[in-house]
Short mmCIF file of C-alpha atoms and ligand atoms in Angstrom, two decimals:
data_model
loop_
_atom_site.label_atom_id
_atom_site.label_comp_id
_atom_site.label_asym_id
_atom_site.label_seq_id
_atom_site.Cartn_x
_atom_site.Cartn_y
_atom_site.Cartn_z
CA UNK A 3 -17.91 3.21 -21.08
CA UNK A 4 -15.24 2.37 -18.54
CA UNK A 5 -16.24 1.57 -14.99
CA UNK A 6 -13.99 3.55 -12.66
CA UNK A 7 -15.73 2.44 -9.47
CA UNK A 8 -13.50 0.72 -6.93
CA UNK A 9 -14.21 -3.02 -6.92
CA UNK A 10 -14.88 -4.56 -3.52
CA UNK A 11 -15.46 -8.00 -2.01
CA UNK A 12 -16.61 -8.68 1.56
CA UNK A 13 -15.99 -12.21 2.87
CA UNK A 14 -18.16 -12.86 5.93
CA UNK A 15 -20.36 -9.84 5.11
CA UNK A 16 -23.16 -10.92 7.47
CA UNK A 17 -20.98 -11.00 10.61
CA UNK A 18 -20.15 -8.24 13.03
CA UNK A 19 -17.13 -6.84 11.12
CA UNK A 20 -18.57 -7.73 7.69
CA UNK A 21 -21.92 -6.02 8.29
CA UNK A 22 -20.19 -2.90 9.58
CA UNK A 23 -18.06 -2.88 6.43
CA UNK A 24 -21.22 -3.11 4.31
CA UNK A 25 -22.79 -0.24 6.27
CA UNK A 26 -19.71 1.92 5.64
CA UNK A 27 -19.85 1.08 1.91
CA UNK A 28 -23.54 2.08 1.88
CA UNK A 29 -22.80 5.35 3.69
CA UNK A 30 -20.13 6.14 1.10
CA UNK A 31 -22.48 5.82 -1.86
CA UNK A 32 -23.06 2.06 -2.18
CA UNK A 33 -23.34 0.73 -5.72
CA UNK A 34 -22.92 4.21 -7.20
CA UNK A 35 -19.41 4.43 -5.74
CA UNK A 36 -18.36 0.78 -5.54
CA UNK A 37 -18.55 -2.18 -7.86
CA UNK A 38 -19.32 -4.90 -5.34
CA UNK A 39 -17.98 -8.17 -6.72
CA UNK A 40 -18.78 -10.73 -4.03
CA UNK A 41 -20.55 -10.90 -0.69
CA UNK A 42 -20.35 -14.12 1.33
CA UNK A 43 -22.09 -15.33 4.45
CA UNK A 44 -23.29 -18.35 6.38
CA UNK A 45 -26.84 -19.01 7.57
CA UNK A 46 -28.14 -15.45 7.88
CA UNK A 47 -29.63 -15.50 4.38
CA UNK A 48 -32.03 -12.64 5.00
CA UNK A 49 -29.14 -10.29 5.79
CA UNK A 50 -26.97 -11.59 2.94
CA UNK A 51 -29.81 -11.06 0.43
CA UNK A 52 -30.54 -7.55 1.76
CA UNK A 53 -26.87 -6.62 1.42
CA UNK A 54 -26.65 -8.07 -2.10
CA UNK A 55 -29.72 -6.09 -3.18
CA UNK A 56 -28.54 -2.87 -1.54
CA UNK A 57 -25.03 -3.05 -3.03
CA UNK A 58 -26.05 -4.74 -6.34
CA UNK A 59 -23.41 -7.42 -5.79
CA UNK A 60 -22.29 -9.49 -8.78
CA UNK A 61 -22.43 -12.68 -6.69
CA UNK A 62 -23.73 -13.68 -3.24
CA UNK A 63 -22.46 -16.92 -1.73
CA UNK A 64 -23.61 -18.83 1.32
CA UNK A 65 -21.12 -21.30 2.77
CA UNK A 66 -23.94 -23.82 3.27
CA UNK A 67 -25.57 -25.63 0.32
CA UNK A 68 -28.74 -26.24 2.36
CA UNK A 69 -29.26 -22.44 2.36
CA UNK A 70 -28.93 -22.13 -1.43
CA UNK A 71 -32.65 -22.33 -2.23
CA UNK A 72 -33.58 -19.61 0.23
CA UNK A 73 -30.89 -17.27 -1.11
CA UNK A 74 -32.01 -18.01 -4.68
CA UNK A 75 -35.62 -17.25 -3.76
CA UNK A 76 -34.75 -13.97 -2.03
CA UNK A 77 -32.64 -12.83 -5.01
CA UNK A 78 -34.89 -14.14 -7.81
CA UNK A 79 -35.65 -10.66 -9.16
CA UNK A 80 -32.05 -9.45 -9.00
CA UNK A 81 -29.09 -9.69 -11.36
CA UNK A 82 -26.94 -11.06 -8.51
CA UNK A 83 -25.60 -14.55 -9.18
CA UNK A 84 -26.26 -17.04 -6.36
CA UNK A 85 -23.89 -19.78 -5.24
CA UNK A 86 -23.25 -22.00 -2.22
CA UNK A 87 -20.66 -24.25 -0.62
CA UNK A 88 -17.02 -23.80 0.26
CA UNK A 89 -15.73 -24.30 -3.31
CA UNK A 90 -18.03 -21.60 -4.65
CA UNK A 91 -17.04 -19.33 -1.79
CA UNK A 92 -13.35 -19.75 -2.58
CA UNK A 93 -14.03 -19.18 -6.28
CA UNK A 94 -15.87 -15.93 -5.50
CA UNK A 95 -13.00 -14.83 -3.23
CA UNK A 96 -10.62 -15.38 -6.15
CA UNK A 97 -12.52 -13.04 -8.48
CA UNK A 98 -10.51 -9.86 -9.08
CA UNK A 99 -11.30 -6.99 -6.69
CA UNK A 100 -9.31 -3.90 -5.74
CA UNK A 101 -10.12 -4.25 -2.02
CA UNK A 102 -11.35 -7.24 -0.04
CA UNK A 103 -12.48 -7.47 3.56
CA UNK A 104 -11.59 -10.88 5.00
CA UNK A 105 -14.05 -11.19 7.91
CA UNK A 106 -15.02 -14.86 8.08
CA UNK A 107 -14.58 -16.17 11.61
CA UNK A 108 -12.14 -18.99 12.32
CA UNK A 109 -10.02 -21.39 10.27
CA UNK A 110 -12.80 -21.41 7.63
CA UNK A 111 -11.48 -18.00 6.52
CA UNK A 112 -8.07 -19.36 5.52
CA UNK A 113 -8.79 -20.81 2.07
CA UNK A 114 -10.95 -17.90 0.80
CA UNK A 115 -8.32 -15.49 2.18
CA UNK A 116 -5.54 -17.30 0.32
CA UNK A 117 -7.55 -17.21 -2.92
CA UNK A 118 -7.88 -13.50 -2.51
CA UNK A 119 -4.17 -13.03 -1.78
CA UNK A 120 -3.18 -15.16 -4.80
CA UNK A 121 -4.96 -12.79 -7.17
CA UNK A 122 -3.55 -9.62 -5.59
CA UNK A 123 -5.16 -6.32 -4.60
CA UNK A 124 -5.53 -5.04 -1.06
CA UNK A 125 -6.87 -7.33 1.62
CA UNK A 126 -8.17 -5.94 4.89
CA UNK A 127 -7.61 -8.78 7.33
CA UNK A 128 -9.96 -9.27 10.26
CA UNK A 129 -9.70 -13.08 10.12
CA UNK A 130 -6.80 -13.36 12.58
CA UNK A 131 -7.13 -17.16 12.77
CA UNK A 132 -5.67 -17.52 9.26
CA UNK A 133 -2.52 -15.68 10.38
CA UNK A 134 -2.26 -17.75 13.55
CA UNK A 135 -2.72 -21.09 11.79
CA UNK A 136 -0.83 -20.27 8.60
CA UNK A 137 1.09 -17.02 9.07
CA UNK A 138 4.05 -17.86 6.84
CA UNK A 139 1.79 -19.21 4.09
CA UNK A 140 -0.46 -16.13 4.22
CA UNK A 141 2.36 -13.58 4.17
CA UNK A 142 4.38 -15.44 1.52
CA UNK A 143 1.29 -15.73 -0.70
CA UNK A 144 0.79 -11.97 -0.38
CA UNK A 145 4.46 -11.30 -1.13
CA UNK A 146 4.37 -13.47 -4.26
CA UNK A 147 1.36 -11.72 -5.82
CA UNK A 148 2.12 -8.26 -4.44
CA UNK A 149 -1.17 -8.25 -2.50
CA UNK A 150 -1.25 -5.71 0.32
CA UNK A 151 -2.29 -6.93 3.77
CA UNK A 152 -4.02 -4.28 5.87
CA UNK A 153 -4.70 -5.22 9.50
CA UNK A 154 -8.24 -4.72 10.79
CA UNK A 155 -7.97 -6.14 14.28
CA UNK A 156 -8.15 -2.91 16.30
CA UNK A 157 -4.82 -3.44 18.09
CA UNK A 158 -3.03 -4.32 14.86
CA UNK A 159 -4.60 -1.45 12.97
CA UNK A 160 -3.37 0.78 15.81
CA UNK A 161 0.09 -0.79 15.61
CA UNK A 162 0.16 -0.41 11.81
CA UNK A 163 -0.68 3.30 12.24
CA UNK A 164 1.98 3.72 14.93
CA UNK A 165 4.62 1.95 12.86
CA UNK A 166 4.33 4.33 9.89
CA UNK A 167 7.65 6.19 9.66
CA UNK A 168 9.26 4.15 12.46
CA UNK A 169 12.57 2.37 11.82
CA UNK A 170 12.24 -1.32 12.87
CA UNK A 171 15.69 -1.28 14.52
CA UNK A 172 14.53 1.48 16.92
CA UNK A 173 11.72 -0.63 18.37
CA UNK A 174 12.15 -2.28 21.75
CA UNK A 175 8.62 -3.58 22.33
CA UNK A 176 5.14 -3.78 20.83
CA UNK A 177 2.40 -3.80 23.42
CA UNK A 178 -1.16 -4.91 22.75
CA UNK A 179 -3.84 -3.92 25.20
CA UNK A 180 -6.63 -6.25 26.36
CA UNK A 181 -9.85 -5.30 28.11
CA UNK A 182 -9.31 -8.31 30.36
CA UNK A 183 -12.83 -9.51 29.54
CA UNK A 184 -15.85 -9.61 31.84
CA UNK A 185 -14.29 -12.00 34.39
CA UNK A 186 -10.95 -10.43 35.21
CA UNK A 187 -11.87 -10.25 38.90
CA UNK A 188 -13.18 -13.84 39.25
CA UNK A 189 -11.29 -16.58 41.08
CA UNK A 190 -10.34 -19.81 39.28
CA UNK A 191 -13.19 -21.55 41.11
CA UNK A 192 -15.68 -18.94 39.93
CA UNK A 193 -14.27 -19.01 36.39
CA UNK A 194 -14.94 -22.75 36.16
CA UNK A 195 -18.70 -22.05 36.52
CA UNK A 196 -18.95 -19.40 33.79
CA UNK A 197 -21.57 -20.26 31.14
CA UNK A 198 -21.30 -19.61 27.37
CA UNK A 199 -24.04 -16.98 27.66
CA UNK A 200 -22.12 -15.06 30.33
CA UNK A 201 -18.85 -15.41 28.42
CA UNK A 202 -20.34 -14.02 25.19
CA UNK A 203 -21.11 -10.65 26.84
CA UNK A 204 -18.08 -8.43 26.28
CA UNK A 205 -17.67 -5.40 28.57
CA UNK A 206 -16.40 -2.85 26.01
CA UNK A 207 -16.65 -4.18 22.42
CA UNK A 208 -19.73 -5.36 20.52
CA UNK A 209 -18.49 -8.38 18.51
CA UNK A 210 -19.37 -11.85 17.19
CA UNK A 211 -19.98 -14.61 19.74
CA UNK A 212 -16.76 -16.58 19.21
CA UNK A 213 -14.36 -13.63 19.53
CA UNK A 214 -16.30 -12.40 22.58
CA UNK A 215 -15.75 -15.74 24.35
CA UNK A 216 -12.11 -15.74 23.17
CA UNK A 217 -11.77 -12.32 24.81
CA UNK A 218 -13.16 -13.63 28.09
CA UNK A 219 -10.56 -16.45 28.16
CA UNK A 220 -7.79 -14.12 26.86
CA UNK A 221 -7.39 -16.53 23.91
CA UNK A 222 -8.21 -13.57 21.70
CA UNK A 223 -5.13 -11.75 23.01
CA UNK A 224 -3.08 -14.91 22.59
CA UNK A 225 -4.14 -15.12 18.94
CA UNK A 226 -3.31 -11.42 18.58
CA UNK A 227 0.24 -11.86 19.93
CA UNK A 228 0.87 -14.44 17.20
CA UNK A 229 -0.91 -12.21 14.68
CA UNK A 230 1.42 -9.31 15.61
CA UNK A 231 4.46 -11.56 15.24
CA UNK A 232 3.34 -12.63 11.76
CA UNK A 233 2.26 -9.19 10.54
CA UNK A 234 5.13 -7.09 11.86
CA UNK A 235 7.89 -9.74 12.11
CA UNK A 236 8.35 -8.76 15.74
CA UNK A 237 10.42 -11.19 17.84
CA UNK A 238 8.28 -13.08 20.35
CA UNK A 239 10.04 -11.62 23.40
CA UNK A 240 9.35 -8.05 22.22
CA UNK A 241 5.56 -8.55 22.18
CA UNK A 242 3.81 -7.59 25.41
CA UNK A 243 0.24 -7.45 26.67
CA UNK A 244 -1.27 -4.94 29.10
CA UNK A 245 -4.74 -5.24 30.57
CA UNK A 246 -6.55 -1.94 30.04
CA UNK A 247 -10.22 -2.24 31.04
CA UNK A 248 -11.39 0.95 29.26
CA UNK A 249 -10.18 -0.25 25.79
CA UNK A 250 -9.24 3.28 24.73
CA UNK A 251 -5.51 2.75 24.15
CA UNK A 252 -5.25 -0.10 21.63
CA UNK A 253 -1.51 -0.49 21.16
CA UNK A 254 1.80 1.03 22.22
CA UNK A 255 5.33 0.99 20.83
CA UNK A 256 8.32 1.25 23.14
CA UNK A 257 11.58 2.56 21.63
CA UNK A 258 15.18 1.91 22.63
CA UNK A 259 15.45 5.51 23.86
CA UNK A 260 12.83 4.74 26.53
CA UNK A 261 10.01 6.71 24.87
CA UNK A 262 6.62 5.32 23.87
CA UNK A 263 3.87 6.05 21.35
CA UNK A 264 0.28 4.99 22.04
CA UNK A 265 -2.79 4.83 19.80
CA UNK A 266 -6.21 5.84 21.14
CA UNK A 267 -9.72 5.76 19.71
CA UNK A 268 -13.24 4.89 20.78
CA UNK A 269 -14.22 1.21 20.94
CA UNK A 270 -15.79 0.89 17.51
CA UNK A 271 -14.44 -1.26 14.67
CA UNK A 272 -15.43 1.53 12.29
CA UNK A 273 -12.05 3.17 12.96
CA UNK A 274 -9.98 0.15 11.93
CA UNK A 275 -12.26 -0.78 8.99
CA UNK A 276 -12.23 2.73 7.57
CA UNK A 277 -8.48 3.07 8.06
CA UNK A 278 -7.95 -0.11 6.01
CA UNK A 279 -10.50 1.02 3.41
CA UNK A 280 -9.01 4.50 2.95
CA UNK A 281 -5.34 3.60 3.40
CA UNK A 282 -2.93 5.25 2.68
CA UNK A 283 -5.22 8.24 3.27
CA UNK A 284 -7.37 9.29 6.20
CA UNK A 285 -10.86 10.50 5.30
CA UNK A 286 -13.39 12.32 7.49
CA UNK A 287 -15.38 9.82 9.55
CA UNK A 288 -18.34 9.72 11.89
CA UNK A 289 -16.23 7.66 14.33
CA UNK A 290 -17.24 8.77 17.82
CA UNK A 291 -14.69 11.28 19.19
CA UNK A 292 -12.96 10.49 22.44
CA UNK A 293 -13.87 12.65 25.39
CA UNK A 294 -10.86 12.03 27.58
CA UNK A 295 -11.96 14.53 30.21
CA UNK A 296 -15.29 12.73 30.61
CA UNK A 297 -13.45 9.42 30.76
CA UNK A 298 -11.29 10.77 33.58
CA UNK A 299 -8.82 7.93 33.93
CA UNK A 300 -7.21 5.13 32.00
CA UNK A 301 -6.04 2.07 33.95
CA UNK A 302 -3.42 -0.53 33.12
CA UNK A 303 -2.41 -3.76 34.85
CA UNK A 304 -0.37 -6.89 34.20
CA UNK A 305 -2.33 -9.88 32.86
CA UNK A 306 -2.73 -12.75 35.35
CA UNK A 307 -1.47 -15.81 33.49
CA UNK A 308 -2.38 -18.17 36.32
CA UNK A 309 -6.12 -17.57 35.97
CA UNK A 310 -5.84 -16.81 32.23
CA UNK A 311 -3.04 -19.00 30.79
CA UNK A 312 -3.78 -18.27 27.10
CA UNK A 313 -1.13 -15.55 26.63
CA UNK A 314 1.50 -17.81 28.21
CA UNK A 315 0.49 -20.49 25.69
CA UNK A 316 0.91 -17.97 22.85
CA UNK A 317 4.54 -17.48 23.87
CA UNK A 318 4.91 -21.29 23.83
CA UNK A 319 3.52 -21.33 20.29
CA UNK A 320 6.02 -18.70 19.18
CA UNK A 321 8.87 -20.58 20.87
CA UNK A 322 7.89 -23.94 19.28
CA UNK A 323 7.37 -22.47 15.80
CA UNK A 324 6.66 -24.78 12.84
CA UNK A 325 3.05 -25.92 12.90
CA UNK A 326 2.42 -24.82 16.51
CA UNK A 327 0.12 -21.97 15.40
CA UNK A 328 -2.05 -24.38 13.39
CA UNK A 329 -2.29 -26.78 16.35
CA UNK A 330 -2.99 -23.96 18.79
CA UNK A 331 -5.75 -22.44 16.66
CA UNK A 332 -7.35 -25.81 15.82
CA UNK A 333 -7.29 -26.91 19.47
CA UNK A 334 -8.67 -23.55 20.60
CA UNK A 335 -11.54 -23.70 18.07
CA UNK A 336 -12.39 -27.28 19.08
CA UNK A 337 -12.27 -26.40 22.78
CA UNK A 338 -14.61 -23.46 22.15
CA UNK A 339 -17.03 -25.72 20.22
CA UNK A 340 -16.95 -28.14 23.17
CA UNK A 341 -17.58 -25.29 25.63
CA UNK A 342 -20.62 -24.14 23.60
CA UNK A 343 -21.95 -27.72 23.70
CA UNK A 344 -21.40 -27.94 27.47
CA UNK A 345 -18.75 -30.67 27.11
CA UNK A 346 -15.94 -28.69 28.73
CA UNK A 347 -15.97 -25.86 31.23
CA UNK A 348 -14.59 -22.33 30.89
CA UNK A 349 -11.21 -23.04 32.50
CA UNK A 350 -11.04 -26.46 30.83
CA UNK A 351 -10.58 -24.77 27.44
CA UNK A 352 -7.05 -23.55 28.19
CA UNK A 353 -6.17 -26.85 29.94
CA UNK A 354 -7.20 -28.76 26.80
CA UNK A 355 -5.25 -26.46 24.48
CA UNK A 356 -2.18 -26.60 26.76
CA UNK A 357 -2.21 -30.41 26.80
CA UNK A 358 -2.81 -30.79 23.04
CA UNK A 359 -0.11 -28.24 22.15
CA UNK A 360 2.42 -29.92 24.40
CA UNK A 361 1.59 -33.46 23.36
CA UNK A 362 1.82 -32.55 19.67
CA UNK A 363 5.09 -30.68 20.23
CA UNK A 364 6.38 -33.67 22.22
CA UNK A 365 5.70 -36.26 19.51
CA UNK A 366 7.21 -34.15 16.74
CA UNK A 367 3.89 -33.38 14.96
CA UNK A 368 4.70 -29.66 14.85
CA UNK A 369 8.16 -29.76 13.26
CA UNK A 370 8.82 -28.29 9.83
CA UNK A 371 7.97 -25.17 7.90
CA UNK A 372 4.23 -24.47 7.76
CA UNK A 373 4.08 -23.45 4.12
CA UNK A 374 1.82 -26.14 2.62
CA UNK A 375 -1.93 -25.75 2.99
CA UNK A 376 -2.50 -29.52 3.01
CA UNK A 377 -0.08 -30.01 5.90
CA UNK A 378 -1.56 -27.09 7.86
CA UNK A 379 -5.07 -28.54 7.41
CA UNK A 380 -3.85 -31.90 8.65
CA UNK A 381 -2.35 -30.40 11.81
CA UNK A 382 -5.57 -28.44 12.38
CA UNK A 383 -7.57 -31.68 12.02
CA UNK A 384 -5.30 -33.63 14.37
CA UNK A 385 -5.42 -30.90 17.02
CA UNK A 386 -9.24 -30.99 16.95
CA UNK A 387 -9.21 -34.79 17.34
CA UNK A 388 -6.78 -34.51 20.28
CA UNK A 389 -9.18 -32.10 22.02
CA UNK A 390 -12.02 -34.60 21.54
CA UNK A 391 -9.81 -37.34 23.00
CA UNK A 392 -8.94 -35.09 25.94
CA UNK A 393 -12.64 -34.56 26.63
CA UNK A 394 -13.50 -38.24 26.18
CA UNK A 395 -10.99 -39.01 28.96
CA UNK A 396 -13.35 -37.03 31.22
CA UNK A 397 -10.97 -34.04 31.45
CA UNK A 398 -11.75 -30.31 31.26
CA UNK A 399 -14.78 -30.49 33.57
CA UNK A 400 -13.26 -29.78 36.99
P1 NAD B 1593 -19.15 -13.16 13.27
O1 NAD B 1593 -19.37 -14.47 13.87
O2 NAD B 1593 -20.00 -12.02 13.67
O3 NAD B 1593 -19.23 -13.29 11.66
C1 NAD B 1593 -18.52 -14.26 10.98
C2 NAD B 1593 -18.83 -14.28 9.50
O4 NAD B 1593 -18.23 -15.47 8.96
C3 NAD B 1593 -20.32 -14.36 9.17
O5 NAD B 1593 -20.56 -13.72 7.94
C4 NAD B 1593 -20.54 -15.86 9.01
O6 NAD B 1593 -21.64 -16.17 8.20
C5 NAD B 1593 -19.26 -16.28 8.35
N1 NAD B 1593 -18.92 -17.69 8.58
C6 NAD B 1593 -18.99 -18.35 9.77
N2 NAD B 1593 -18.61 -19.63 9.60
C7 NAD B 1593 -18.30 -19.76 8.29
C8 NAD B 1593 -17.84 -20.86 7.49
N3 NAD B 1593 -17.64 -22.07 8.01
N4 NAD B 1593 -17.59 -20.63 6.17
C9 NAD B 1593 -17.81 -19.42 5.65
N5 NAD B 1593 -18.25 -18.36 6.33
C10 NAD B 1593 -18.49 -18.52 7.64
O7 NAD B 1593 -17.60 -12.80 13.50
P2 NAD B 1593 -16.92 -11.37 13.70
O8 NAD B 1593 -17.00 -11.00 15.13
O9 NAD B 1593 -17.38 -10.41 12.65
O10 NAD B 1593 -15.40 -11.75 13.43
C11 NAD B 1593 -14.92 -12.00 12.12
C12 NAD B 1593 -13.40 -12.09 12.18
O11 NAD B 1593 -12.90 -10.81 12.57
C13 NAD B 1593 -12.87 -13.07 13.23
O12 NAD B 1593 -11.70 -13.65 12.75
C14 NAD B 1593 -12.58 -12.20 14.42
O13 NAD B 1593 -11.58 -12.73 15.24
C15 NAD B 1593 -12.12 -10.92 13.74
N6 NAD B 1593 -12.32 -9.70 14.54
C16 NAD B 1593 -13.56 -9.32 14.89
C17 NAD B 1593 -13.75 -8.16 15.63
C18 NAD B 1593 -15.14 -7.70 16.01
O14 NAD B 1593 -15.28 -6.58 16.50
N7 NAD B 1593 -16.18 -8.48 15.81
C19 NAD B 1593 -12.65 -7.40 16.03
C20 NAD B 1593 -11.39 -7.82 15.65
C21 NAD B 1593 -11.22 -8.97 14.88
MG1 MG B 1594 -8.47 -7.18 18.71
#
């Protein structure tokens, strides 16, 4: 008997985007509708095992070998294969599937994402860091195999929807909106005292800890500008950012004739995940409907790049080109790790990234075409070391 269920893999299934994807799969019939090939996670083994049981996954992989025994124990009565470690994770990502959600956080999502793109199929991309660090490699790998990249970041999903039936030569600007984070009214002095716990509380979206802190620094928007450039081949000077505290409008396109299109939806990743899952169709959804009358007003303002320099740095990255994205992402991840450990303060993160980006650009470390994984990984590693050196000089604490 042939199996005509759609085959699905979810990388990072235990995270905020991954778990929502699993919930949507369950709502749409679970294992009766989908042949779930692989689910992967980190240390939340209880959730990973529950998901694997619920969706009858072929394989469940934890990135950490020290978690293997617990996963094995929790799945001992199931047919699900158990594996651990980054090699096993990449192997699972490479198993054929019609649709894959790439929702690992950070640079760690790059290799599994590439494995998935090499074997083709549709890949819903939440892992923006892989596009920032290795945009050309990611898109060229997809082009070679014919894999389809479907954006999941809410602004890029919105942009992708807006761009349908638009002629590229008619576009004047692509504008991403940003909530501005919880601290958009704080002074630089007040920002320096922000703690990781405060920074992880996002005003409008409910997301993983790292992206929430990246939103508070505006690094998330900086990553998204580069992501938009890589996904839509938009020139750097046509990509704009507008602070929009209500997070209802996600993206806008400006045309040469002076007119604009905007995309609106409630602040729930369900919209973007389902759009990528059902593309090219739209299916009925329980996505909360917007009540614009109740909302009353939508506000927009220019970002303040003095207090929040990250978006200015993104333009630098696009101007430098080459390996600048890899350095920027690596430095940003290292600075965030240092912030979580209390080794650098909130405003010190962008100072560290600024210095590392400029010193690496200055000594020629970022020249060349970023098409080789090994070279990209080396730039990522060097950028992280440069952030550690920056901190060991006693900087980033003022
Ligand atoms: P999260 O921290 O909630 O989940 C991350 C997932 O990756 C988890 O399953 C975790 O176990 C796994 N993971 C972490 N480190 C890993 C490693 N070293 N190796 C393998 N797996 C690892 O993150 P999230 O908020 O769901 O974000 C996931 C991605 O989606 C990020 O790239 C983020 O920028 C992007 N994104 C998230 C949202 C959101 O609403 N959360 C919105 C837009 C884009
Ligand atoms: Mg986003």
